[in-house]
PDB file of C-alpha atoms in Angstrom:
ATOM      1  CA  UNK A  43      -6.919 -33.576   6.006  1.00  0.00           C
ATOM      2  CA  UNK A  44      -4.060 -31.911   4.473  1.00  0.00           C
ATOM      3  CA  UNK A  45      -0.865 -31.494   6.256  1.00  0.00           C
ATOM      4  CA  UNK A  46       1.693 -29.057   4.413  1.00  0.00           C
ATOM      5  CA  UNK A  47       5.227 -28.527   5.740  1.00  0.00           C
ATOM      6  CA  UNK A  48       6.841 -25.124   5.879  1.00  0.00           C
ATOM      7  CA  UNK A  49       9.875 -25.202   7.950  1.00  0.00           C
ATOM      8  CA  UNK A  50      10.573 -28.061  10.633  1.00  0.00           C
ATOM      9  CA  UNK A  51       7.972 -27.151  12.874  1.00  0.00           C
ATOM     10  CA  UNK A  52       5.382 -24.857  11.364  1.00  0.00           C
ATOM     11  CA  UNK A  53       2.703 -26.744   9.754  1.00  0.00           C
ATOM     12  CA  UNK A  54      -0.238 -25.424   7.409  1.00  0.00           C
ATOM     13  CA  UNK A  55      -3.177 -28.173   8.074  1.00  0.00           C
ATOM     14  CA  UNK A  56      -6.157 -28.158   6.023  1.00  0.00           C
ATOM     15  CA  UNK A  57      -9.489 -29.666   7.346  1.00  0.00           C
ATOM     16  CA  UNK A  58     -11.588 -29.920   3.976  1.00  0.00           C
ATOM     17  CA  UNK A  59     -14.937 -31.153   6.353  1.00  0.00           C
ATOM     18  CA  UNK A  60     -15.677 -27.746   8.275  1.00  0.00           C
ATOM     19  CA  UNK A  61     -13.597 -25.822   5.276  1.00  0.00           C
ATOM     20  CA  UNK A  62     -10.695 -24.506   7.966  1.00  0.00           C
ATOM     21  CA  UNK A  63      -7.489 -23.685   7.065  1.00  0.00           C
ATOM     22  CA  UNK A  64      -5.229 -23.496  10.468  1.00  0.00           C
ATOM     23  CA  UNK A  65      -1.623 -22.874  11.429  1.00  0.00           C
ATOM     24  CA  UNK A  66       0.439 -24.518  13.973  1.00  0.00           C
ATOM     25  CA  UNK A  67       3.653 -24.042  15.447  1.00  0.00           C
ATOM     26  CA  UNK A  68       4.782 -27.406  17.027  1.00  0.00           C
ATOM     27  CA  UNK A  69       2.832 -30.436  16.562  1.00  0.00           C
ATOM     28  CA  UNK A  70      -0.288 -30.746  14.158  1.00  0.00           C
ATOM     29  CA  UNK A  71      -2.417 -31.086  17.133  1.00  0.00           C
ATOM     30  CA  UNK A  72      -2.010 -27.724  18.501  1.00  0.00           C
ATOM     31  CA  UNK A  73      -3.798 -25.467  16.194  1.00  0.00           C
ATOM     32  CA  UNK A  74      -4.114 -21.193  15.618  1.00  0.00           C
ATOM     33  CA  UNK A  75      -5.903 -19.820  13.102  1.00  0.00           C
ATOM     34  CA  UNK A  76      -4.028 -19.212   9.920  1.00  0.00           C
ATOM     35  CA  UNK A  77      -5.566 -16.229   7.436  1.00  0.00           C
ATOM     36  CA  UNK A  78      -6.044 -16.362   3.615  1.00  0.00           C
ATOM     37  CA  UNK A  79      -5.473 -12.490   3.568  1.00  0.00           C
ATOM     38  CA  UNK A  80      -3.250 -11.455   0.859  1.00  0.00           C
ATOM     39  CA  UNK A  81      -1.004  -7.990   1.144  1.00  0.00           C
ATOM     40  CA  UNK A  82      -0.929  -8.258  -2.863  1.00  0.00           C
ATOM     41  CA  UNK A  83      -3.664  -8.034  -5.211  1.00  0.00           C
ATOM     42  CA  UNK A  84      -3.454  -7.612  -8.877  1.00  0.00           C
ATOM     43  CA  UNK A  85      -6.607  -5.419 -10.136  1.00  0.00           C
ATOM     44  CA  UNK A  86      -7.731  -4.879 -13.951  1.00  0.00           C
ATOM     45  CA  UNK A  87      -4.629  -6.575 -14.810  1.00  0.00           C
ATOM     46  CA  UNK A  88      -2.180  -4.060 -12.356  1.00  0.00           C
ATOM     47  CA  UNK A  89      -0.248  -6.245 -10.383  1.00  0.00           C
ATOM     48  CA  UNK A  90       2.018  -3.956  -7.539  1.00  0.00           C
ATOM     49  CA  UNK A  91       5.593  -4.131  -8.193  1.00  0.00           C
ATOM     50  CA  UNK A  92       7.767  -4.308  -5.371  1.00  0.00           C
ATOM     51  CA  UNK A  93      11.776  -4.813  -4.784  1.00  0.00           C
ATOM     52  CA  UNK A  94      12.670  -8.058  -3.286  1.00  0.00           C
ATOM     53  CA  UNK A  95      14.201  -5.931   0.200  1.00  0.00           C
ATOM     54  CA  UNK A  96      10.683  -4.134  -0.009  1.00  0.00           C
ATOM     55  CA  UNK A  97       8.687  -4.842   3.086  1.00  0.00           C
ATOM     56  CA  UNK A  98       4.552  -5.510   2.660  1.00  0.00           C
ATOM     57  CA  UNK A  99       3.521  -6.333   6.631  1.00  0.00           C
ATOM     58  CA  UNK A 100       0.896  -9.327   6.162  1.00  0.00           C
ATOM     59  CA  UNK A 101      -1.960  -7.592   7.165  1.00  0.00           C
ATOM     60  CA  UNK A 102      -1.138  -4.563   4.490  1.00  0.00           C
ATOM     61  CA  UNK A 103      -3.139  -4.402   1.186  1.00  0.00           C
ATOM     62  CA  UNK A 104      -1.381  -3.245  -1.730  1.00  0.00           C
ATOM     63  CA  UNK A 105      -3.552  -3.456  -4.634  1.00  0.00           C
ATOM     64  CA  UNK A 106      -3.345  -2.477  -8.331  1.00  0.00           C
ATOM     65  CA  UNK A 107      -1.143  -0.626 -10.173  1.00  0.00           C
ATOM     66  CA  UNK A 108       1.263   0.374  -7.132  1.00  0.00           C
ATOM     67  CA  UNK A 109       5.212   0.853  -7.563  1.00  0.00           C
ATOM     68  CA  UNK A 110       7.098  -0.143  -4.300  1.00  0.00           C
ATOM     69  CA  UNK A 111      10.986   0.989  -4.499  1.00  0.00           C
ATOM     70  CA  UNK A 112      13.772  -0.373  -3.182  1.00  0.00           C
ATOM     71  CA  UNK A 113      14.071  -0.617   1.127  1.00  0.00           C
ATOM     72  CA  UNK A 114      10.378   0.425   1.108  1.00  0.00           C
ATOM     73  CA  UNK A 115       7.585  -0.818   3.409  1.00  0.00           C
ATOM     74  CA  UNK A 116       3.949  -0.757   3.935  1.00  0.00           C
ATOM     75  CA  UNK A 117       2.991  -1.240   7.431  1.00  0.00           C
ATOM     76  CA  UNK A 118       0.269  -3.754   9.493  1.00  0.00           C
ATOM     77  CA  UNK A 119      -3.440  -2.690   8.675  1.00  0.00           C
ATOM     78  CA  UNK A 120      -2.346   0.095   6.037  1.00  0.00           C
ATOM     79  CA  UNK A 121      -4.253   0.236   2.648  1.00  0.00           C
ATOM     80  CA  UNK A 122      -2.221   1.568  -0.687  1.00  0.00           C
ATOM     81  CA  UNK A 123      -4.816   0.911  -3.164  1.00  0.00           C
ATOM     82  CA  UNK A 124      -4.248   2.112  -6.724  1.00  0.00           C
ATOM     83  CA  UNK A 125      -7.655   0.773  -8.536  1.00  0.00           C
ATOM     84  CA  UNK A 126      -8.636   4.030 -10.311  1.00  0.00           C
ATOM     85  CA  UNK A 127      -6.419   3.200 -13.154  1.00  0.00           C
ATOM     86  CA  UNK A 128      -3.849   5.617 -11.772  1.00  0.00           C
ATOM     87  CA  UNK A 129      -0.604   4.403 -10.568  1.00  0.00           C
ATOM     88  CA  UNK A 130       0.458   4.731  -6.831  1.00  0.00           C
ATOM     89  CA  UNK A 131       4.791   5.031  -6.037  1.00  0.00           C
ATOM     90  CA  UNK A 132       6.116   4.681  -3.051  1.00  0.00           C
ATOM     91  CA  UNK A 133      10.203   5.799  -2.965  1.00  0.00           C
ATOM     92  CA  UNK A 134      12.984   4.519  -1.678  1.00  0.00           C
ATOM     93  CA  UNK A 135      13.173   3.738   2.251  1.00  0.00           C
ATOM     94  CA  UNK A 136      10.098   5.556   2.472  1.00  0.00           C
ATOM     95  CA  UNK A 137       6.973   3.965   4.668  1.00  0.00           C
ATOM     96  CA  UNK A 138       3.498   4.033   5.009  1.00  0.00           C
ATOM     97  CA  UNK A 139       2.637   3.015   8.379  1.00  0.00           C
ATOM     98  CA  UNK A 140      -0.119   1.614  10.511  1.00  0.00           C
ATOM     99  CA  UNK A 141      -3.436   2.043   9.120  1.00  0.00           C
ATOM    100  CA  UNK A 142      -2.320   4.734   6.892  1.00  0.00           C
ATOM    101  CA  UNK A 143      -4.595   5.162   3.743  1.00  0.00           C
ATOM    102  CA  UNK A 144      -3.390   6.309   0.378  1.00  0.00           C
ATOM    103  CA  UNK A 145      -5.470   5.933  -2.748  1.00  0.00           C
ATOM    104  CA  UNK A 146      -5.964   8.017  -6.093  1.00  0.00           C
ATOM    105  CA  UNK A 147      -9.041   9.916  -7.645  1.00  0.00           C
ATOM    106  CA  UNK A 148     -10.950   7.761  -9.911  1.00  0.00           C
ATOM    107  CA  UNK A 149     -12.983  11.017 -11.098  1.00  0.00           C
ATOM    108  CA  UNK A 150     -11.273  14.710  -9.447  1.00  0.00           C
ATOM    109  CA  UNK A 151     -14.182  17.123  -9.614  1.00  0.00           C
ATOM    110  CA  UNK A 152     -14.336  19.572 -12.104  1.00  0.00           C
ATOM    111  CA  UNK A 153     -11.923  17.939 -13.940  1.00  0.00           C
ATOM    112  CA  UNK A 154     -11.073  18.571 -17.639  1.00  0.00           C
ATOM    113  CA  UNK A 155     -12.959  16.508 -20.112  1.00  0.00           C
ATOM    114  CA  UNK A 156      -9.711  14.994 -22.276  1.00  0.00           C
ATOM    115  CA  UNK A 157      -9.197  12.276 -24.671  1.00  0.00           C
ATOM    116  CA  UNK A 158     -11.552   9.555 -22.830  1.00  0.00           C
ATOM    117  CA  UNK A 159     -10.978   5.552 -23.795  1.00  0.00           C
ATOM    118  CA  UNK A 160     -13.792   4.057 -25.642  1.00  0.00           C
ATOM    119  CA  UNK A 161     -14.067   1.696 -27.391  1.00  0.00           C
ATOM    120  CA  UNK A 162     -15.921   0.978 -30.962  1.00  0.00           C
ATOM    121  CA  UNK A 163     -18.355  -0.279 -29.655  1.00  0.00           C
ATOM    122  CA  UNK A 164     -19.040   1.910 -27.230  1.00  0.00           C
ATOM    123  CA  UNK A 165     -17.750   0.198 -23.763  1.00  0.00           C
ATOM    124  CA  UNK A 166     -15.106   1.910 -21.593  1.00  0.00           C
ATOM    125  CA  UNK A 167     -12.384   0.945 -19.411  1.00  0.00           C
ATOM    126  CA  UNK A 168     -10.034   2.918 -17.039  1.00  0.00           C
ATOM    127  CA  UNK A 169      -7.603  -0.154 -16.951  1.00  0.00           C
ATOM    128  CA  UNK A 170      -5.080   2.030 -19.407  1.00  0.00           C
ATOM    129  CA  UNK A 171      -5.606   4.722 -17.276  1.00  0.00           C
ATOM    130  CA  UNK A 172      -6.584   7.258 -19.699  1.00  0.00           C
ATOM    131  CA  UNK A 173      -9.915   7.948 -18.974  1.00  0.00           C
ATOM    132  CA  UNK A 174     -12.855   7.568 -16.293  1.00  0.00           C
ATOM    133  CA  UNK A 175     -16.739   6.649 -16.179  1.00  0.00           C
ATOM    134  CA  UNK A 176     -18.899   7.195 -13.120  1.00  0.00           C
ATOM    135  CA  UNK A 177     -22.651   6.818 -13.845  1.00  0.00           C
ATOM    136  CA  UNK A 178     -22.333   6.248 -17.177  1.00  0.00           C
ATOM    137  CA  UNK A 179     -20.806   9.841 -18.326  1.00  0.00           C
ATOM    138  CA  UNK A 180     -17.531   9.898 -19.542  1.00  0.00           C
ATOM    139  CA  UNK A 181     -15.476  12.079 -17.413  1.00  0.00           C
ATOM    140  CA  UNK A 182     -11.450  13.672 -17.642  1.00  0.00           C
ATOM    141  CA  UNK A 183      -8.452  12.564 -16.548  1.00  0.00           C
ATOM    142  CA  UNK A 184      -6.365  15.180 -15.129  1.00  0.00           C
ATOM    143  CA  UNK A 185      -6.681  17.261 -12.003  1.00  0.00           C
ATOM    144  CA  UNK A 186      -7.205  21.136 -12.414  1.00  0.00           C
ATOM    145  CA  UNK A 187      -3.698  21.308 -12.367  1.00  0.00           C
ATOM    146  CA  UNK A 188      -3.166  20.019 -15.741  1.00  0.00           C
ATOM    147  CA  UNK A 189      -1.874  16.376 -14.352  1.00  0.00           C
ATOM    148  CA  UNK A 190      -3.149  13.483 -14.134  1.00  0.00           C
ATOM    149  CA  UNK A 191      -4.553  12.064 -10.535  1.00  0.00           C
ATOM    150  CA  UNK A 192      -1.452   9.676  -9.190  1.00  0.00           C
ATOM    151  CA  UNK A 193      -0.176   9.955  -5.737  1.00  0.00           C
ATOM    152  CA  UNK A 194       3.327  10.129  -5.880  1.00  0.00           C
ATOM    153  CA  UNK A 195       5.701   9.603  -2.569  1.00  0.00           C
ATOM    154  CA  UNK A 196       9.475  10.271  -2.990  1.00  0.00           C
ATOM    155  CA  UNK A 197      12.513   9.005  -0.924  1.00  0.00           C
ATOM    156  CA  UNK A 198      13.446   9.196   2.716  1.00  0.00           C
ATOM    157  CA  UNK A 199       9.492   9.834   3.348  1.00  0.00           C
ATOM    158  CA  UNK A 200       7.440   8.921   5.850  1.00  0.00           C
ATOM    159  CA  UNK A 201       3.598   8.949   6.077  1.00  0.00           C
ATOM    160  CA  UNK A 202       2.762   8.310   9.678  1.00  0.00           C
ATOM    161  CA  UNK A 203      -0.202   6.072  11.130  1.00  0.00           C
ATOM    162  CA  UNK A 204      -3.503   6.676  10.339  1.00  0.00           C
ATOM    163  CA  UNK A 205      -2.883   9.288   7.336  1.00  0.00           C
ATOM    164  CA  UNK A 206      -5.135   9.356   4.243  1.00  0.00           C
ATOM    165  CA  UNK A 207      -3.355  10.647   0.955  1.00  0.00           C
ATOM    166  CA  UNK A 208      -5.441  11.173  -1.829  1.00  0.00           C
ATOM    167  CA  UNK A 209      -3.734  11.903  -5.987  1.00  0.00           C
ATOM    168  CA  UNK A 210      -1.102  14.108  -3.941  1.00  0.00           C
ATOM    169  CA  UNK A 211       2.588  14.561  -4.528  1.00  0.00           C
ATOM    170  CA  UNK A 212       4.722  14.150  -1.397  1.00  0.00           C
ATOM    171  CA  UNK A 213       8.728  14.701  -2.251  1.00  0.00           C
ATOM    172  CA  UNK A 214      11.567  13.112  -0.500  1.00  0.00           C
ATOM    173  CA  UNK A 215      12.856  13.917   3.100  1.00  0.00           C
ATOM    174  CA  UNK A 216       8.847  14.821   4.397  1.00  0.00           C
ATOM    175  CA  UNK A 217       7.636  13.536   7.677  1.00  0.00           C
ATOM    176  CA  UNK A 218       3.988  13.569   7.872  1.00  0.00           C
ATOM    177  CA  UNK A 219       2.909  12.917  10.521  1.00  0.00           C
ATOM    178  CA  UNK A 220       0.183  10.841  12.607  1.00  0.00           C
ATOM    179  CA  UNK A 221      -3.109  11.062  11.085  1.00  0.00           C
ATOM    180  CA  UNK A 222      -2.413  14.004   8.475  1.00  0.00           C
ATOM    181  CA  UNK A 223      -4.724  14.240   5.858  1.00  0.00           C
ATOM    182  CA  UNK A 224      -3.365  15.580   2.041  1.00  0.00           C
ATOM    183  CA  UNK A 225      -5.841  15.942  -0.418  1.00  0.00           C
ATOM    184  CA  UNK A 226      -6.503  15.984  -4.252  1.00  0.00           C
ATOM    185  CA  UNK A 227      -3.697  18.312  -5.919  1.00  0.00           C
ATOM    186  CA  UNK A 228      -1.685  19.303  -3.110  1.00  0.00           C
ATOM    187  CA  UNK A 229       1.939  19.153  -2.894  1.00  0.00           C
ATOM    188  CA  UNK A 230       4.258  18.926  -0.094  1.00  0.00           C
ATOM    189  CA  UNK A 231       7.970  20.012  -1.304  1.00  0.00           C
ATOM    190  CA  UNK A 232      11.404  18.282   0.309  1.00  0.00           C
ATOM    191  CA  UNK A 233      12.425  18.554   3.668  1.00  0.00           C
ATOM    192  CA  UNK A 234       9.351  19.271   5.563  1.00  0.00           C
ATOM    193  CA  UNK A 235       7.682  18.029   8.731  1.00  0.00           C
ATOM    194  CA  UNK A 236       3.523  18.019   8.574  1.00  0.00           C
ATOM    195  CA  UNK A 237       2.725  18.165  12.656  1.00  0.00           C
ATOM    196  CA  UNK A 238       0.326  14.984  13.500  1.00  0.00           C
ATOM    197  CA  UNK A 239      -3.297  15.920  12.460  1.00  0.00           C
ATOM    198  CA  UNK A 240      -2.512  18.397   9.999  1.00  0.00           C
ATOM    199  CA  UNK A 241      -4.705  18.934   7.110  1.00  0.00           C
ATOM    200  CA  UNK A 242      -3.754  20.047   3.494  1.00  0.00           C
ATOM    201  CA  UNK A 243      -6.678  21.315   1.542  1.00  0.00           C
ATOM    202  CA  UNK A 244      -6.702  20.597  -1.928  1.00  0.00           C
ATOM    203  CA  UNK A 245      -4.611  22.079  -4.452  1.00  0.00           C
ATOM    204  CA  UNK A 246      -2.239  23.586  -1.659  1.00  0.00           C
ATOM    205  CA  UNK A 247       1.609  23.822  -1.972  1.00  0.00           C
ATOM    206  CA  UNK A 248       3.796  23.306   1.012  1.00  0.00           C
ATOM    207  CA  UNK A 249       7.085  24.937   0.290  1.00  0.00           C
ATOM    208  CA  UNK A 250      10.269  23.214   1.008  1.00  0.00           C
ATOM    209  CA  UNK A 251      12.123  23.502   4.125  1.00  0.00           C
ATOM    210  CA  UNK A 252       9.661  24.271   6.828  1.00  0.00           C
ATOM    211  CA  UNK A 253       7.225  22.837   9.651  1.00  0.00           C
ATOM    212  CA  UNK A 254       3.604  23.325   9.274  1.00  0.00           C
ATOM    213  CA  UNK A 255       0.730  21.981  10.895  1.00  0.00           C
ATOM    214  CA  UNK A 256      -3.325  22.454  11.959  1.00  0.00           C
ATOM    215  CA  UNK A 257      -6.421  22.437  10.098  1.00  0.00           C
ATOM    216  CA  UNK A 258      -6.580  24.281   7.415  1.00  0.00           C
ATOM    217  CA  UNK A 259      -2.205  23.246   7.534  1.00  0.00           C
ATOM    218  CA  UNK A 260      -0.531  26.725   8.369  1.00  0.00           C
ATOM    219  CA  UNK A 261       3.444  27.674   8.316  1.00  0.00           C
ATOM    220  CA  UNK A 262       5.193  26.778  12.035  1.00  0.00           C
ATOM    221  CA  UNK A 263       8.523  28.020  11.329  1.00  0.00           C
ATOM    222  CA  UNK A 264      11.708  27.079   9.367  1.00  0.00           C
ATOM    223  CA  UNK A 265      13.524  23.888   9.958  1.00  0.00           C
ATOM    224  CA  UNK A 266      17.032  23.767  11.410  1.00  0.00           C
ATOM    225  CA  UNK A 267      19.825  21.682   9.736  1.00  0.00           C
ATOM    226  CA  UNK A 268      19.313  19.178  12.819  1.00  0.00           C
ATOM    227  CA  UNK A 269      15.642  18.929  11.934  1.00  0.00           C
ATOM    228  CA  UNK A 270      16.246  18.096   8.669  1.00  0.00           C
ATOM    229  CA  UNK A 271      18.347  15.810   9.112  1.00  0.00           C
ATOM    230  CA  UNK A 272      16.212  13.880  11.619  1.00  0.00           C
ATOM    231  CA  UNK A 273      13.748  13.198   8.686  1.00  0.00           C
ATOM    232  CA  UNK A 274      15.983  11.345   7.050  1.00  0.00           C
ATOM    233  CA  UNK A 275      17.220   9.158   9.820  1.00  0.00           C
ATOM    234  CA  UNK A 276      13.979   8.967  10.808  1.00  0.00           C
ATOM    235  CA  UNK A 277      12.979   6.615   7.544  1.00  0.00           C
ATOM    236  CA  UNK A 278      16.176   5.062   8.022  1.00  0.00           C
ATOM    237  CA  UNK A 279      15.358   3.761  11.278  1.00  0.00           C
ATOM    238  CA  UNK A 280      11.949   2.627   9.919  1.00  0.00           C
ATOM    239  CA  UNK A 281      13.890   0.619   6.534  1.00  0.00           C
ATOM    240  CA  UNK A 282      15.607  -1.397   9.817  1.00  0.00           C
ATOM    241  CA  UNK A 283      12.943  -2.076  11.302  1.00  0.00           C
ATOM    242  CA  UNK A 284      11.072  -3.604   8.147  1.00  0.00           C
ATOM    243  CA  UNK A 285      14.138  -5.975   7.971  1.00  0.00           C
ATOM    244  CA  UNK A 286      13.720  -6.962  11.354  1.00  0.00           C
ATOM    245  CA  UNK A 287       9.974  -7.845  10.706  1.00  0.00           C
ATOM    246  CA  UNK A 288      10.724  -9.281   7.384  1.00  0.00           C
ATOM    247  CA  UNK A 289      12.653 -12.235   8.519  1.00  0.00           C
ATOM    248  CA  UNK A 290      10.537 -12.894  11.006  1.00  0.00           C
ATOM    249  CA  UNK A 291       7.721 -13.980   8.292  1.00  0.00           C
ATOM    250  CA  UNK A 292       7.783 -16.509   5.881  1.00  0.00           C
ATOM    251  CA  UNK A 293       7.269 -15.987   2.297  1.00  0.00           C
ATOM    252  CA  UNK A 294       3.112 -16.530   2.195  1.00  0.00           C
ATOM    253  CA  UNK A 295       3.667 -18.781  -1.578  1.00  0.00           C
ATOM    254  CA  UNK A 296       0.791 -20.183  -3.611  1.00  0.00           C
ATOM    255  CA  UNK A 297      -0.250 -22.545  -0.412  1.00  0.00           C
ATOM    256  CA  UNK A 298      -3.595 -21.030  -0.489  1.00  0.00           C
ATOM    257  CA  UNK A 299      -3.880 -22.150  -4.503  1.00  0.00           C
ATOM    258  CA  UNK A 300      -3.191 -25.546  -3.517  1.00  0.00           C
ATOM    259  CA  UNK A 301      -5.677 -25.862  -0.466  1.00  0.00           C
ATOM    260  CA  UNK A 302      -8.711 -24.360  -2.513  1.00  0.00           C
ATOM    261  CA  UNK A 303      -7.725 -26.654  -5.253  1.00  0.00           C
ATOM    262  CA  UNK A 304      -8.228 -29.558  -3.128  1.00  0.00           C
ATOM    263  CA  UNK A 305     -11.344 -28.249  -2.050  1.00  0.00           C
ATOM    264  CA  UNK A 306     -12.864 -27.981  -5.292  1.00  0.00           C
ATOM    265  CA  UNK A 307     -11.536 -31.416  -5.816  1.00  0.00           C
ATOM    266  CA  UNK A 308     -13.170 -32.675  -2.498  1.00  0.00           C
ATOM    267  CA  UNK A 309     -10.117 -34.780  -1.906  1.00  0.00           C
ATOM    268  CA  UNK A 310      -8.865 -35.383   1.530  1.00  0.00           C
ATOM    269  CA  UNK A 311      -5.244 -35.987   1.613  1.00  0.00           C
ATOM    270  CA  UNK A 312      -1.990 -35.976   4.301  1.00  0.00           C
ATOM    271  CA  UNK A 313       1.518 -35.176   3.345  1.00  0.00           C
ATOM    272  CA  UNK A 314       4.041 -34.107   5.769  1.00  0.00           C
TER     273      UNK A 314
END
C-alpha cells in the first residue's frame, strides 16, 4: 500500500493488490474513489498551452495543439480537442462550458489539394499541420475559403453548454448560446448573441452587432448598447467563477506517474 500526502488531511492511497487508486479526505480508512482522468493531453507532440490563471475543470479534456489565454476556462465534461494538426485558441476570459464540443476539420470536403507533407519515403504526417491523409489519399489543407481549418475563439466570448464548434471563427464579445451548433467556415463577427439552439450552416457570416437565432440561424434584430454590454460582463462573471472553482482543486501533479511506476515495479510501500 502506498500512502501519499497532499495537504494535512487529503490522502492519495494506492492498493497495488486489486490495482485501485482511491482518495480520502480524513483518515486513510475512509476511502472515495479518486480518477486518473487527465484535462491535458499532449497529442503528436502538441501539448495545450495554457496561462497559469487559466481554468481547465478536472473533468475537461483539452488535447493537442490548443492555445488557452489568459483568465480563460474550459468547463466540467467539455471536450476542446485539437488532434487534426490544426491549432484550437481560446481568448482571453472567454469559456467553453459544460459539455461544450469544439474540434477542427482533419479533412474539410472539397477542399483544395495544396502543398501536402510527405516524406521521401513516402509516409505522411499531419503533426506540422500542413497537410492531411484519410484512406490513404493525400488530401488539402485549407477550407474553400482559402484558410486553413482552425477554430479560432476571441475575447470576452462565451460558448454556452452543450455547443459543438467545428474549424469556425468566433470574434470577441459573442454569446453563443446553449447548444448552438457553428460549422466548418462560418464566422460569427463581434458583439453578437447566437439564441440557444441556433445553427450556423457552413460557410455563413454573422455580421457584427446583432441577435440571431433558429435553424438554418436567421437575423433577430439589432443589439442595444445594454445588450452589448451584457456580453461582456457576462464572461466576466464566468472568469470569477473559474477562480472560485480553481482554488477549490488541487494542482493534479505527476502522482499518477509515481503510482503506475510502483505498479510496474510490483512494490508495495507506505509513506505518509
Amino acid at each position: 500500500m502506498q500512502i501519499i500526502t497532499l495537504h494535512r488531511t487529503l490522502y492519495l492511497v494506492y492498493i497495488p493488490v486489486f490495482n485501485i487508486l482511491y482518495l480520502t479526505l480524513t483518515h486513510p480508512l475512509l476511502f472515495q474513489v479518486f480518477t486518473r482522468h487527465r484535462p491535458k493531453m499532449t497529442f503528436l507532440n502538441q501539448k495545450p498551452f495554457q496561462t497559469n490563471d487559466t481554468f481547465i475543470a478536472p473533468t475537461a479534456s483539452v488535447i493537442g495543439n490548443v492555445t488557452n489565454w489568459d483568465e480563460s476556462s474550459v468547463w466540467y465534461n467539455a471536450v476542446v480537442r485539437a488532434d487534426s494538426g490544426f491549432p484550437i485558441t481560446i481568448g482571453f476570459l472567454s469559456n467553453v462550458q459544460e459539455g461544450a464540443v469544439v474540434t477542427t476539420l482533419p479533412c474539410p470536403q472539397n477542399a483544395i489539394d495544396t502543398d501536402p507533407l510527405k516524406s521521401a519515403e513516402g509516409t505522411h504526417t499531419n503533426a506540422s499541420g500542413e497537410g492531411v491523409v484519410v484512406s490513404r489519399k493525400e488530401v488539402g489543407k485549407v477550407l474553400e475559403t482559402g484558410f486553413p481549418p482552425v477554430t479560432h475563439i476571441g475575447h470576452y466570448t462565451s460558448i454556452g453548454s452543450g455547443s459543438v464548434l467545428t474549424s469556425c471563427r468566433v470574434d470577441d464579445l459573442v454569446d453563443v448560446g446553449d447548444k448552438c451548433t457553428i460549422l466548418e467556415g462560418a464566422w460569427v463577427e463581434t458583439n453578437v448573441i447566437l439564441e440557444p439552439g441556433s445553427v450556423v450552416p457552413p460557410y455563413t457570416r454573422i455580421p457584427a452587432g446583432g441577435r440571431w437565432g433558429g435553424n438554418p440561424i436567421k437575423f433577430l434584430g439589432e443589439l442595444g448598447d445594454v445588450e452589448k454590454a451584457g456580453i461582456k460582463q457576462k464572461a466576466i462573471g464566468r472568469g470569477v467563477m473559474a477562480k472560485e472553482h480553481a482554488v477549490e482543486f488541487l494542482p493534479v501533479g505527476n502522482t499518477y506517474l509515481q503510482l503506475e511506476e510502483l505498479e510496474r515495479e510490483g512494490k508495495t510501500a507506505i509513506q505518509g
